[in-house]
Tab-separated table of C-alpha atoms in Angstrom:
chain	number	residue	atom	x	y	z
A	87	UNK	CA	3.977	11.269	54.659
A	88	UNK	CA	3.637	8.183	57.011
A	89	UNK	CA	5.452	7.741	59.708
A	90	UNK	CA	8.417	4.596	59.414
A	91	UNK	CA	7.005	1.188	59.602
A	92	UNK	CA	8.189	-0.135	62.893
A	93	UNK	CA	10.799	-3.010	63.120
A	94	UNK	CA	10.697	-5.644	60.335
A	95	UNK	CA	7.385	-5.994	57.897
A	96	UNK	CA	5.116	-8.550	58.733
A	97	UNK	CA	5.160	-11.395	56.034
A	98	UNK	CA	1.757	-13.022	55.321
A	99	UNK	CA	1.388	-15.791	53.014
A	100	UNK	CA	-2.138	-16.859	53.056
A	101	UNK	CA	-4.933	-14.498	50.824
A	102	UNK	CA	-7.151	-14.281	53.508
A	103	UNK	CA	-5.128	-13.368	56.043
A	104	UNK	CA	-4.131	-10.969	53.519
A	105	UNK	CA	-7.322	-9.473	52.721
A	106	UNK	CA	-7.936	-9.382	56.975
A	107	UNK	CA	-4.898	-7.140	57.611
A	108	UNK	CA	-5.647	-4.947	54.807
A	109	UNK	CA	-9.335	-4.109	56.164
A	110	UNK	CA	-8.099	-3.557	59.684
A	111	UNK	CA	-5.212	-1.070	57.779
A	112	UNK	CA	-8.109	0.519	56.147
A	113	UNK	CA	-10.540	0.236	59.344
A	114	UNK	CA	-7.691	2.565	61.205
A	115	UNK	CA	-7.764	5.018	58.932
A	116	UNK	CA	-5.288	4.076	56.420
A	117	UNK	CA	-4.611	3.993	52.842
A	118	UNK	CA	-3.424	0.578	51.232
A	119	UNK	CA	-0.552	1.371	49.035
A	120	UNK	CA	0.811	-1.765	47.128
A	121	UNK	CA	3.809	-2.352	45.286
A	122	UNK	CA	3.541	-5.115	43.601
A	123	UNK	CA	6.898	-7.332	42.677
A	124	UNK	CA	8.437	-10.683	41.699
A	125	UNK	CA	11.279	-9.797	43.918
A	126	UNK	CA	14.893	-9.628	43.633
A	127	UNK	CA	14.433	-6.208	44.667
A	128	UNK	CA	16.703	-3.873	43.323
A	129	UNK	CA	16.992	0.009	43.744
A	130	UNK	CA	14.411	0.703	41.478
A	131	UNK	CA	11.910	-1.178	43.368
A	132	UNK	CA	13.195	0.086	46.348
A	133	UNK	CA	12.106	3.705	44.501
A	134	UNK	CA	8.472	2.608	44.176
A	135	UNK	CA	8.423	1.654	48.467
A	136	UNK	CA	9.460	5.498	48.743
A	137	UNK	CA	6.868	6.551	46.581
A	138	UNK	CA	4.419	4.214	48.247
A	139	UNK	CA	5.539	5.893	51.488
A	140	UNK	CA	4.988	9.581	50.464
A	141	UNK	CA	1.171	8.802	49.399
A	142	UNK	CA	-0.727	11.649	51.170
A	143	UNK	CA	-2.222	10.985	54.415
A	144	UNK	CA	-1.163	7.705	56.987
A	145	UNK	CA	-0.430	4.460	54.973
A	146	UNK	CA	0.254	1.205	55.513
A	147	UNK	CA	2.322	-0.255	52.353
A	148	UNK	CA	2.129	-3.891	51.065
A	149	UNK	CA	4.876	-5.544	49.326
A	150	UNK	CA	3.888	-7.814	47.300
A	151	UNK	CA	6.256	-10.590	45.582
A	152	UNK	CA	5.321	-13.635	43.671
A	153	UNK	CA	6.952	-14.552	40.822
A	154	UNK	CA	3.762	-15.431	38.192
A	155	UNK	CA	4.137	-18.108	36.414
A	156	UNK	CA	1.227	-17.286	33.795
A	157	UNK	CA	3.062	-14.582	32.384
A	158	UNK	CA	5.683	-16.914	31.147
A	159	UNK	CA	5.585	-18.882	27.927
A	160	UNK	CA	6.738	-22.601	28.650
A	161	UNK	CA	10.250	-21.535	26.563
A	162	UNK	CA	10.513	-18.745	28.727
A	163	UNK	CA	13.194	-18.012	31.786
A	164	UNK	CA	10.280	-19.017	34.781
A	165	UNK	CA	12.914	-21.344	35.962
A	166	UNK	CA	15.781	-19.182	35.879
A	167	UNK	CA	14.322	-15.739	36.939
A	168	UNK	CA	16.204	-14.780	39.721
A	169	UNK	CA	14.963	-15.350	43.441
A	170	UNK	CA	16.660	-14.178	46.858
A	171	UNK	CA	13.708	-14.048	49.636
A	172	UNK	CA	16.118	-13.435	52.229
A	173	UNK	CA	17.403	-10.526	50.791
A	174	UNK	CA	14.553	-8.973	49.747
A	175	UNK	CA	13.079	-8.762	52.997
A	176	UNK	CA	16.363	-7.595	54.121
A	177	UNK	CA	16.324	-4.714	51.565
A	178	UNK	CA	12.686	-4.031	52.846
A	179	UNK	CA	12.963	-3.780	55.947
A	180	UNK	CA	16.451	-1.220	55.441
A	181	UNK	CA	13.742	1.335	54.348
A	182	UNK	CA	11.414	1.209	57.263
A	183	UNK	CA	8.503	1.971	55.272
A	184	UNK	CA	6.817	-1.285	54.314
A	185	UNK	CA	4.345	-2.637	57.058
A	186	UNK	CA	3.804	-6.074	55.325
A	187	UNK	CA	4.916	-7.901	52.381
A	188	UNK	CA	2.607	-10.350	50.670
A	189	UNK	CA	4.544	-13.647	49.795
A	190	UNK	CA	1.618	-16.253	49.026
A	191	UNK	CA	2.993	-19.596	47.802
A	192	UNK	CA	1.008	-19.808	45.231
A	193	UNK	CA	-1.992	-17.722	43.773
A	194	UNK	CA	-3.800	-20.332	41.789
A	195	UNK	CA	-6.243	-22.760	41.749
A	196	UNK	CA	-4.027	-26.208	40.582
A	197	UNK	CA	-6.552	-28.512	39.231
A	198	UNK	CA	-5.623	-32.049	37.817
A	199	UNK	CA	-3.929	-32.359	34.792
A	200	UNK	CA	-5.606	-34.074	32.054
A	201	UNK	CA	-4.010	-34.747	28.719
A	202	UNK	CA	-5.110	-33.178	25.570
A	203	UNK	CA	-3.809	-29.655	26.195
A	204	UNK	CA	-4.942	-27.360	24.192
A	205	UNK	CA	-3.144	-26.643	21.399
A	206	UNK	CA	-3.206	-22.414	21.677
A	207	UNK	CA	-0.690	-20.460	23.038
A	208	UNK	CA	-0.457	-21.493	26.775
A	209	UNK	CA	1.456	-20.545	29.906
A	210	UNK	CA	4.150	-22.282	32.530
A	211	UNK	CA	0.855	-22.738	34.684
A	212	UNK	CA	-1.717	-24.490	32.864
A	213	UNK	CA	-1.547	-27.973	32.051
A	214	UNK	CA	-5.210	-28.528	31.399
A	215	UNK	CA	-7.693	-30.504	34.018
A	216	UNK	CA	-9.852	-28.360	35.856
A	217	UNK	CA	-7.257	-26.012	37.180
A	218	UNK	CA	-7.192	-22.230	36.675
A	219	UNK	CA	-9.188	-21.080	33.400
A	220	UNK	CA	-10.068	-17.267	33.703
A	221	UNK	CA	-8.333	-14.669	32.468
A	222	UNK	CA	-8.575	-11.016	31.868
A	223	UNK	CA	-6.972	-9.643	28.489
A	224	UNK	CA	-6.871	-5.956	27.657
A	225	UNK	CA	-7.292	-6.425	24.093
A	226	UNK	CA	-5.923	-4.002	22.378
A	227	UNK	CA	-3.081	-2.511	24.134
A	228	UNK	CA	-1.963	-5.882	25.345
A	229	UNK	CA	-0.679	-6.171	21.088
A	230	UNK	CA	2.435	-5.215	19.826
A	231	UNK	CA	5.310	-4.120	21.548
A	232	UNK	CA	6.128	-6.978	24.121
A	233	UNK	CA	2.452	-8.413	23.333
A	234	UNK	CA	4.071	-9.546	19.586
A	235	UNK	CA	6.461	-11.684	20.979
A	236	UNK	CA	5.314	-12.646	24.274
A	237	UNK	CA	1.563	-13.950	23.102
A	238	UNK	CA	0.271	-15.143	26.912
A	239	UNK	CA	2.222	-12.330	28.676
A	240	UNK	CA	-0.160	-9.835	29.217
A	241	UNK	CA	-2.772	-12.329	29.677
A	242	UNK	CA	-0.510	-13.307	32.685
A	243	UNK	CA	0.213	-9.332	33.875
A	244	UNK	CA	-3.683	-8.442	33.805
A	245	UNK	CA	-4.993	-11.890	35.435
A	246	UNK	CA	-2.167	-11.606	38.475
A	247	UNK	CA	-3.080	-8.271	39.124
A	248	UNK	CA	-6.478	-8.444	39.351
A	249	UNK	CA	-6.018	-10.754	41.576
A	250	UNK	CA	-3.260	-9.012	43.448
A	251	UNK	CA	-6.014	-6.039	43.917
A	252	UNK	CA	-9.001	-8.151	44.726
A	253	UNK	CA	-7.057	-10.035	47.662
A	254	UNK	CA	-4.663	-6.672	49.157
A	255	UNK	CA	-7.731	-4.252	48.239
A	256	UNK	CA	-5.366	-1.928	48.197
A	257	UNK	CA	-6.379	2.230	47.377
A	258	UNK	CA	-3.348	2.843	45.631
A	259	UNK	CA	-0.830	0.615	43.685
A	260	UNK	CA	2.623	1.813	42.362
A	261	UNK	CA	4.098	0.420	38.667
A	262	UNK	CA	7.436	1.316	37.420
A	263	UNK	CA	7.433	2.839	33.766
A	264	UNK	CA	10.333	0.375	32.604
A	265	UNK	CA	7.452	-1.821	31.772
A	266	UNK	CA	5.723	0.905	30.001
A	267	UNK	CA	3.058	-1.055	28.240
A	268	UNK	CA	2.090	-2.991	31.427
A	269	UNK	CA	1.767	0.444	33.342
A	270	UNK	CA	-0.636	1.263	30.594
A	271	UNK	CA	-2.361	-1.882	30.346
A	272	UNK	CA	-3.070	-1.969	34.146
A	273	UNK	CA	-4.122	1.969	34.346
A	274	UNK	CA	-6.962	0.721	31.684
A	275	UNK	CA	-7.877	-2.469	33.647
A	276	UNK	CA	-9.167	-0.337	36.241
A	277	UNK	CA	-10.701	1.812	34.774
A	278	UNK	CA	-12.614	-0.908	32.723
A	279	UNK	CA	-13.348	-2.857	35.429
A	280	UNK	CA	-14.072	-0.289	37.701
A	281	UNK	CA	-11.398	-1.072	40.338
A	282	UNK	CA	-11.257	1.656	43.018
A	283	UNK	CA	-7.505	1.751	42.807
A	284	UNK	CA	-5.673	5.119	42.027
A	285	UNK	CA	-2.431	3.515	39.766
A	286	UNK	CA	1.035	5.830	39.786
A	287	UNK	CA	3.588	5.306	37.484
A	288	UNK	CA	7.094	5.877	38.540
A	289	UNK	CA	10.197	6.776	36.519
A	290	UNK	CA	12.666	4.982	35.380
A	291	UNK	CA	15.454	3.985	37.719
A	292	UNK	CA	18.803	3.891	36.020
A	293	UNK	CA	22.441	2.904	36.805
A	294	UNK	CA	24.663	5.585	37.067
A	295	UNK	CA	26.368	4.651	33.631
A	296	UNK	CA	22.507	4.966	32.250
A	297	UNK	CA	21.158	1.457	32.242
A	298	UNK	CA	17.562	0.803	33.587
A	299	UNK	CA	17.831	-1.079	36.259
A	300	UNK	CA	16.049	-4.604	35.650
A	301	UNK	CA	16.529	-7.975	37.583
A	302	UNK	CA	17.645	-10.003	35.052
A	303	UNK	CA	20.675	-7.467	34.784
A	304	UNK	CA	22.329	-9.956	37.136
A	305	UNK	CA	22.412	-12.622	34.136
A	306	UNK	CA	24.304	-9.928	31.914
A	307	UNK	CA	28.215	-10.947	31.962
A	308	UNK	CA	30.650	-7.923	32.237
A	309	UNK	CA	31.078	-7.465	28.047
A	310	UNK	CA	27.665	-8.139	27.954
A	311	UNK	CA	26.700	-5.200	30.206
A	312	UNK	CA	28.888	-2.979	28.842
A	313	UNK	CA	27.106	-4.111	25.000
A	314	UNK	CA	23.765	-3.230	27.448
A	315	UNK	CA	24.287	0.537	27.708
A	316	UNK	CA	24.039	0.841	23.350
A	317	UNK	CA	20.374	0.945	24.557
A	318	UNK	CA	19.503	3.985	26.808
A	319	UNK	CA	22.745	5.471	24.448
A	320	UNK	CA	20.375	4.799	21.466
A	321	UNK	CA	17.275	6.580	23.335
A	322	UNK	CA	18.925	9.505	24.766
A	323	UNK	CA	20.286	9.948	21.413
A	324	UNK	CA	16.876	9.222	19.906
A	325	UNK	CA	15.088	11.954	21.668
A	326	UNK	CA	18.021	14.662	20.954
A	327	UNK	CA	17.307	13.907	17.027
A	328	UNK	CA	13.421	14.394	17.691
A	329	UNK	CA	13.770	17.315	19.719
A	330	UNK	CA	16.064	19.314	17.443
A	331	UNK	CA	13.836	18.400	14.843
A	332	UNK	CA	9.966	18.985	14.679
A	333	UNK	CA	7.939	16.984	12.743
A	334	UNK	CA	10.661	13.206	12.444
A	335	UNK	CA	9.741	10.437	10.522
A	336	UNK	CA	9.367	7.642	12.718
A	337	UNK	CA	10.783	5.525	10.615
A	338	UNK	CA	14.219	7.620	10.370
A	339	UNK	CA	14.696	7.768	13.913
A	340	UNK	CA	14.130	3.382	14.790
A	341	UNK	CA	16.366	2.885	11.828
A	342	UNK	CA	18.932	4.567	13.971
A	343	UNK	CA	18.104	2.860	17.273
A	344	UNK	CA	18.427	-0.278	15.259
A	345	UNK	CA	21.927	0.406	13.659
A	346	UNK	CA	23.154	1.530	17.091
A	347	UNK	CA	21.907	-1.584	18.956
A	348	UNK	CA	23.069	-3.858	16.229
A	349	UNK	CA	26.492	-2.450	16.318
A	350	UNK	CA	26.856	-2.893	19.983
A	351	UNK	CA	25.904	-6.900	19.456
A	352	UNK	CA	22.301	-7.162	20.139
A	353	UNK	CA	19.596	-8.483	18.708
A	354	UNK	CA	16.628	-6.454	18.449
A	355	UNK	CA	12.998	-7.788	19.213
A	356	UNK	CA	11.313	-4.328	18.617
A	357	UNK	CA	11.919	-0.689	18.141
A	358	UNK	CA	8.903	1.333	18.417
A	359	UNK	CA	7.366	4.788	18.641
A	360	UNK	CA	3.716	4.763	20.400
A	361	UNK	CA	1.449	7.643	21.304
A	362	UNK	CA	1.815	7.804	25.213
A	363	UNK	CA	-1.472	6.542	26.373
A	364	UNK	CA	-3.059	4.204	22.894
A	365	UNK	CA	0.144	3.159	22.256
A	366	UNK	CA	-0.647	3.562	18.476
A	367	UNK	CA	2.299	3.704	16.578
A	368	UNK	CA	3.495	7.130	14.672
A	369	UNK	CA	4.532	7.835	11.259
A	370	UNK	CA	5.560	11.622	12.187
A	371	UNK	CA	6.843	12.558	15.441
A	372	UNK	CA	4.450	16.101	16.181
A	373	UNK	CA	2.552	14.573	19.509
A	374	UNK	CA	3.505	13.299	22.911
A	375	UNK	CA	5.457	9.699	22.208
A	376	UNK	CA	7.495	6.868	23.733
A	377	UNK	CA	9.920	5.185	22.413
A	378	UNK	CA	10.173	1.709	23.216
A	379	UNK	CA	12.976	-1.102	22.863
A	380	UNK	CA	12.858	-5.135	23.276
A	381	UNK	CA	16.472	-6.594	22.252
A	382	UNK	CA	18.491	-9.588	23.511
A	383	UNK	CA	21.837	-8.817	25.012
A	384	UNK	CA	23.224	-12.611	24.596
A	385	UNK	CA	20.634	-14.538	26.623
A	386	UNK	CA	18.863	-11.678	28.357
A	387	UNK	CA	16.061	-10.031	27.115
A	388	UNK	CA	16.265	-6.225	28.126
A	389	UNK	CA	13.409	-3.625	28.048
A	390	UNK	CA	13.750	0.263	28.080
A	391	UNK	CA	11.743	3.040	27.003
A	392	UNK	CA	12.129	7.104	26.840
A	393	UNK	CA	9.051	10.022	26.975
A	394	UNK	CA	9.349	12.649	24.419
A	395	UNK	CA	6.793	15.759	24.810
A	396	UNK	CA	5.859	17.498	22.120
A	397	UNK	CA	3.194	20.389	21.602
A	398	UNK	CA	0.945	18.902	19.001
């Protein structure tokens, strides 16, 4: 393990400036591990700097947050997502393990607007002209699951990234599993585009009562939260039924999830079960599968997801 970052992280804003401290990083010996965010850290980020900080060897971790605004449909919560700079930095520097966090005020080329946008699904950042227009989309795992409802949000996840990578060049890069399908999505990025970045996915980081921890938790109200835990409930649940009984219909076991969330007062965007790594959907549980839920907890739109194991 690294040694402690020393004093506060060094903030850089510009991408080349960036790119510059990254080389020298590398130059000394180091490996580049980046974690990227959109900030209003909360523990479970925090988990990901630790894991960033026990990479084999000397390090130098990079912090990365930017909220994206191409990963957000125009009726989406970009203007409402929650933001505390301050605090972040605060929380960052508490650790003493991240040597620089990447705040850039914006990663895209704004071009001028023209009118005539186009009439396919678009994102908070493109209003036509001559403006940002290149995109990366992972075709196939970037549909279902999240992809079904949220057409231009993988689009977004892959496009940010890349460019995250190309301007931190970082060696390693750390992804929570809460966002299971963008974990997977990114590992096959790179290895379709050849990036030279080694991707880790971390575990879920849960509340003590059991609910992931997410940043939009913060717009839950207290009944609200307390509706919230009917979804790791429903998973934990969901993988006792599968695991005391070989061979489940798929089927059988979201049909449950469903009841329990709907009981509880949400409204359920997806319940699915998804080989691990082609996220395929199932019929019969008899392989390694994850079990993924979307559902809307008033306004809030929470995510969660549980690994089941099973000898095939």
């Amino acid at each position: 393990m690294a040694a402690a970052a020393a004093g506060e992280p060094e903030v850089i804003r510009d991408k080349a400036a960036m790119r510059a401290w990254s080389r020298r990083q590398r130059a000394e010996g180091k490996t580049v591990v980046l974690v990227p965010t959109m900030g209003f850290l909360h523990e479970g980020h925090l988990s990901l700097v630790s894991a960033a900080a026990a990479v084999p060897g000397p390090v130098a971790v990079v912090v990365s947050i930017y909220v994206n605004p191409s990963q957000f449909a125009p009726t989406e919560d970009l203007a409402t997502y929650p933001s505390d700079l301050a605090g972040d930095l605060r929380k960052l520097a508490s650790t003493g393990a991240v040597h620089a966090v990447f705040n850039p005020p914006d990663l895209y080329h704004r071009g001028s607007a023209v009118s005539g946008r186009s009439a396919e699904a678009s994102s908070c950042l493109e209003a036509g002209g001559d403006g940002h227009e290149t995109w990366i989309r992972v075709e196939r795992l970037e549909k279902g699951l999240c992809g079904a409802s949220r057409p231009v949000f993988f689009r977004g996840v892959a496009t940010v990234v890349a460019k995250l990578f190309n301007v931190v060049e970082p060696d390693v890069a750390m992804f929570g599993k809460k966002d299971y399908q963008q974990w997977r999505l990114i590992c096959r990025m790179v290895r379709d585009l050849d990036f030279a970045i080694e991707i880790v996915g971390s575990e879920i980081m849960r509340e003590a009562d059991g609910l992931a921890m997410s940043s939009r938790n913060v717009h839950l109200s207290p009944e609200e939260r307390e509706k919230a835990l009917s979804i790791s409930r429903s998973l934990v649940n969901a993988r006792t039924a599968v695991l005391n009984n070989s061979n489940s219909a798929s089927k059988h076991i979201k049909d449950q999830i469903v009841q329990t969330l709907t009981e509880a007062g949400g409204r359920v965007d997806y319940v699915e079960i998804v080989e691990q790594e082609s996220l395929v959907p199932v019929e019969t549980i008899d392989r390694p599968v994850v079990i993924c839920v979307a559902t809307w907890i008033g306004k809030v739109r929470l995510i969660d997801n549980i690994e089941i194991y099973i000898q095939s």
